[in-house]
PDB file of C-alpha atoms in Angstrom:
ATOM      1  CA  MET A   1      30.428 139.067 144.761  1.00  0.00           C
ATOM      2  CA  PRO A   2      31.034 141.137 141.464  1.00  0.00           C
ATOM      3  CA  ARG A   3      28.656 140.219 138.654  1.00  0.00           C
ATOM      4  CA  MET A   4      31.598 139.335 136.226  1.00  0.00           C
ATOM      5  CA  CYS A   5      32.899 136.695 138.643  1.00  0.00           C
ATOM      6  CA  THR A   6      29.356 135.072 138.866  1.00  0.00           C
ATOM      7  CA  ALA A   7      28.724 135.163 135.039  1.00  0.00           C
ATOM      8  CA  LEU A   8      31.783 133.097 134.384  1.00  0.00           C
ATOM      9  CA  VAL A   9      32.299 134.942 130.990  1.00  0.00           C
ATOM     10  CA  PHE A  10      35.047 132.579 130.244  1.00  0.00           C
ATOM     11  CA  ALA A  11      32.281 130.472 128.850  1.00  0.00           C
ATOM     12  CA  ALA A  12      32.345 127.569 126.749  1.00  0.00           C
ATOM     13  CA  VAL A  13      32.007 125.539 123.750  1.00  0.00           C
ATOM     14  CA  VAL A  14      31.441 121.768 123.413  1.00  0.00           C
ATOM     15  CA  MET A  15      32.853 121.409 119.957  1.00  0.00           C
ATOM     16  CA  THR A  16      33.496 118.325 117.872  1.00  0.00           C
ATOM     17  CA  PRO A  17      37.082 118.121 116.978  1.00  0.00           C
ATOM     18  CA  PRO A  18      38.313 118.977 113.459  1.00  0.00           C
ATOM     19  CA  ALA A  19      38.865 115.793 111.377  1.00  0.00           C
ATOM     20  CA  ALA A  20      42.757 116.804 111.372  1.00  0.00           C
ATOM     21  CA  ALA A  21      42.846 116.736 115.214  1.00  0.00           C
ATOM     22  CA  LYS A  22      45.290 114.498 116.674  1.00  0.00           C
ATOM     23  CA  PRO A  23      43.670 111.393 118.800  1.00  0.00           C
ATOM     24  CA  PRO A  24      44.217 112.446 122.547  1.00  0.00           C
ATOM     25  CA  ALA A  25      47.255 110.951 124.342  1.00  0.00           C
ATOM     26  CA  VAL A  26      45.968 108.654 126.992  1.00  0.00           C
ATOM     27  CA  HIS A  27      47.654 106.860 129.753  1.00  0.00           C
ATOM     28  CA  ALA A  28      47.941 103.221 128.992  1.00  0.00           C
ATOM     29  CA  ALA A  29      46.421 102.161 132.323  1.00  0.00           C
ATOM     30  CA  ASP A  30      43.423 104.337 132.367  1.00  0.00           C
ATOM     31  CA  ALA A  31      41.141 106.723 130.446  1.00  0.00           C
ATOM     32  CA  GLY A  32      42.968 109.793 131.801  1.00  0.00           C
ATOM     33  CA  PRO A  33      44.612 112.777 129.630  1.00  0.00           C
ATOM     34  CA  ALA A  34      48.430 112.391 129.023  1.00  0.00           C
ATOM     35  CA  PRO A  35      50.584 116.145 129.447  1.00  0.00           C
ATOM     36  CA  GLY A  36      50.390 118.414 126.483  1.00  0.00           C
ATOM     37  CA  HIS A  37      49.022 121.049 124.548  1.00  0.00           C
ATOM     38  CA  TYR A  38      45.266 120.911 124.251  1.00  0.00           C
ATOM     39  CA  ALA A  39      42.325 123.137 122.808  1.00  0.00           C
ATOM     40  CA  CYS A  40      39.740 123.695 125.561  1.00  0.00           C
ATOM     41  CA  SER A  41      36.492 124.832 124.323  1.00  0.00           C
ATOM     42  CA  PHE A  42      33.491 126.019 126.102  1.00  0.00           C
ATOM     43  CA  SER A  43      29.689 126.871 126.313  1.00  0.00           C
ATOM     44  CA  GLU A  44      27.884 129.108 128.422  1.00  0.00           C
ATOM     45  CA  ASP A  45      24.110 128.158 128.655  1.00  0.00           C
ATOM     46  CA  GLY A  46      24.378 126.735 125.220  1.00  0.00           C
ATOM     47  CA  THR A  47      26.405 129.604 123.818  1.00  0.00           C
ATOM     48  CA  PRO A  48      29.771 128.458 122.229  1.00  0.00           C
ATOM     49  CA  TYR A  49      32.986 130.185 122.310  1.00  0.00           C
ATOM     50  CA  PRO A  50      36.249 129.739 119.975  1.00  0.00           C
ATOM     51  CA  PRO A  51      38.648 127.168 121.656  1.00  0.00           C
ATOM     52  CA  TYR A  52      41.471 128.585 124.114  1.00  0.00           C
ATOM     53  CA  GLU A  53      44.922 127.151 124.747  1.00  0.00           C
ATOM     54  CA  CYS A  54      45.210 124.783 127.741  1.00  0.00           C
ATOM     55  CA  LEU A  55      48.216 122.809 129.049  1.00  0.00           C
ATOM     56  CA  ILE A  56      48.156 119.683 131.029  1.00  0.00           C
ATOM     57  CA  THR A  57      51.823 119.311 132.848  1.00  0.00           C
ATOM     58  CA  ARG A  58      53.172 117.132 135.381  1.00  0.00           C
ATOM     59  CA  ARG A  59      53.893 118.678 138.831  1.00  0.00           C
ATOM     60  CA  ALA A  60      55.685 116.775 141.719  1.00  0.00           C
ATOM     61  CA  GLY A  61      53.860 113.862 140.336  1.00  0.00           C
ATOM     62  CA  SER A  62      50.677 114.913 139.876  1.00  0.00           C
ATOM     63  CA  LEU A  63      48.841 116.301 136.702  1.00  0.00           C
ATOM     64  CA  TRP A  64      47.650 119.994 136.405  1.00  0.00           C
ATOM     65  CA  LEU A  65      45.553 121.651 134.105  1.00  0.00           C
ATOM     66  CA  GLU A  66      45.727 125.289 133.170  1.00  0.00           C
ATOM     67  CA  LYS A  67      43.838 127.338 130.663  1.00  0.00           C
ATOM     68  CA  LYS A  68      46.557 129.847 129.300  1.00  0.00           C
ATOM     69  CA  THR A  69      44.761 132.681 127.124  1.00  0.00           C
ATOM     70  CA  GLY A  70      41.707 134.572 127.463  1.00  0.00           C
ATOM     71  CA  SER A  71      40.158 137.162 129.809  1.00  0.00           C
ATOM     72  CA  GLN A  72      39.126 134.490 132.350  1.00  0.00           C
ATOM     73  CA  ARG A  73      41.191 131.497 133.294  1.00  0.00           C
ATOM     74  CA  LEU A  74      41.355 128.232 135.589  1.00  0.00           C
ATOM     75  CA  LYS A  75      44.087 126.073 136.664  1.00  0.00           C
ATOM     76  CA  GLY A  76      44.176 123.098 139.078  1.00  0.00           C
ATOM     77  CA  ASN A  77      44.964 119.484 139.796  1.00  0.00           C
ATOM     78  CA  VAL A  78      43.974 116.465 137.774  1.00  0.00           C
ATOM     79  CA  GLU A  79      42.864 113.204 139.187  1.00  0.00           C
ATOM     80  CA  VAL A  80      42.552 110.661 136.778  1.00  0.00           C
ATOM     81  CA  THR A  81      39.527 108.312 136.947  1.00  0.00           C
ATOM     82  CA  GLY A  82      38.567 105.059 135.307  1.00  0.00           C
ATOM     83  CA  THR A  83      36.561 107.020 132.519  1.00  0.00           C
ATOM     84  CA  GLY A  84      38.417 110.190 132.417  1.00  0.00           C
ATOM     85  CA  PHE A  85      39.272 112.645 135.064  1.00  0.00           C
ATOM     86  CA  ARG A  86      38.185 114.837 138.065  1.00  0.00           C
ATOM     87  CA  PHE A  87      39.570 118.628 138.164  1.00  0.00           C
ATOM     88  CA  LYS A  88      39.424 120.726 141.199  1.00  0.00           C
ATOM     89  CA  GLY A  89      40.941 124.255 140.933  1.00  0.00           C
ATOM     90  CA  THR A  90      40.595 127.837 140.922  1.00  0.00           C
ATOM     91  CA  PHE A  91      38.896 130.057 138.339  1.00  0.00           C
ATOM     92  CA  PHE A  92      40.279 133.492 138.147  1.00  0.00           C
ATOM     93  CA  CYS A  93      40.657 136.882 136.221  1.00  0.00           C
ATOM     94  CA  PRO A  94      44.273 137.895 135.258  1.00  0.00           C
ATOM     95  CA  LEU A  95      42.949 141.585 134.995  1.00  0.00           C
ATOM     96  CA  GLY A  96      40.474 141.746 137.673  1.00  0.00           C
ATOM     97  CA  ASP A  97      39.045 139.970 140.633  1.00  0.00           C
ATOM     98  CA  CYS A  98      36.652 137.048 139.922  1.00  0.00           C
ATOM     99  CA  THR A  99      38.598 134.393 141.853  1.00  0.00           C
ATOM    100  CA  GLN A 100      36.599 131.500 143.177  1.00  0.00           C
ATOM    101  CA  PRO A 101      37.171 127.350 143.489  1.00  0.00           C
ATOM    102  CA  VAL A 102      35.851 125.431 140.681  1.00  0.00           C
ATOM    103  CA  SER A 103      35.676 121.670 139.896  1.00  0.00           C
ATOM    104  CA  ALA A 104      34.420 119.212 137.246  1.00  0.00           C
ATOM    105  CA  ASP A 105      34.196 115.744 136.249  1.00  0.00           C
ATOM    106  CA  PHE A 106      35.550 114.911 132.799  1.00  0.00           C
ATOM    107  CA  THR A 107      34.495 111.809 130.736  1.00  0.00           C
ATOM    108  CA  ARG A 108      36.365 110.711 127.389  1.00  0.00           C
ATOM    109  CA  ASP A 109      33.676 110.334 124.715  1.00  0.00           C
ATOM    110  CA  GLU A 110      34.035 107.915 121.698  1.00  0.00           C
ATOM    111  CA  THR A 111      35.715 110.386 119.687  1.00  0.00           C
ATOM    112  CA  GLY A 112      38.441 110.811 122.520  1.00  0.00           C
ATOM    113  CA  VAL A 113      37.488 114.348 123.459  1.00  0.00           C
ATOM    114  CA  PHE A 114      37.053 114.965 127.203  1.00  0.00           C
ATOM    115  CA  ARG A 115      33.857 116.755 128.309  1.00  0.00           C
ATOM    116  CA  GLY A 116      32.769 117.989 131.655  1.00  0.00           C
ATOM    117  CA  THR A 117      30.513 120.534 133.173  1.00  0.00           C
ATOM    118  CA  LEU A 118      32.350 123.220 135.432  1.00  0.00           C
ATOM    119  CA  ARG A 119      30.740 123.306 139.031  1.00  0.00           C
ATOM    120  CA  LEU A 120      30.967 126.522 141.182  1.00  0.00           C
ATOM    121  CA  PRO A 121      30.990 126.204 145.192  1.00  0.00           C
ATOM    122  CA  PRO A 122      27.641 125.481 146.890  1.00  0.00           C
ATOM    123  CA  GLY A 123      25.663 128.724 146.934  1.00  0.00           C
ATOM    124  CA  ALA A 124      27.503 130.381 144.118  1.00  0.00           C
ATOM    125  CA  ARG A 125      25.213 131.472 141.169  1.00  0.00           C
ATOM    126  CA  GLY A 126      26.347 131.336 137.593  1.00  0.00           C
ATOM    127  CA  PRO A 127      25.558 129.943 134.243  1.00  0.00           C
ATOM    128  CA  THR A 128      26.037 126.314 133.271  1.00  0.00           C
ATOM    129  CA  THR A 129      29.270 126.173 131.548  1.00  0.00           C
ATOM    130  CA  GLU A 130      30.515 123.033 129.617  1.00  0.00           C
ATOM    131  CA  MET A 131      34.265 122.501 128.710  1.00  0.00           C
ATOM    132  CA  SER A 132      35.858 120.044 126.234  1.00  0.00           C
ATOM    133  CA  LEU A 133      39.688 119.226 125.833  1.00  0.00           C
ATOM    134  CA  VAL A 134      41.048 118.053 122.418  1.00  0.00           C
ATOM    135  CA  ARG A 135      44.843 117.021 122.066  1.00  0.00           C
ATOM    136  CA  LYS A 136      46.738 119.327 119.566  1.00  0.00           C
TER     137      LYS A 136
END
């Protein structure tokens, strides 16, 4: 596996949303995210990175999360849970080969930010990457 792939350079910041940020849209019946534009931030092994553009859409009755910008991206299915959502998808590099499965469980904190830690497949090595989503 190429070094770039295991490093998950697409990395992450768990940032506190700015005071002017919109409160997150949440489905009335649960704590999951609503479709819309989000700022997704990452920190990798504690090193923060700037926010990226993410989008949650509805596709064939399911929610879909996609990181739209940056040299490393992710996309996949969102399954709403009682405290947030479960993500299961693909990590990939538009300009290179670093494709691999990725998953995470996100919870909604008291400020309305969704936070989770990305998981690689069993046996894969890489940094601990935390991710947060804030509704724009």
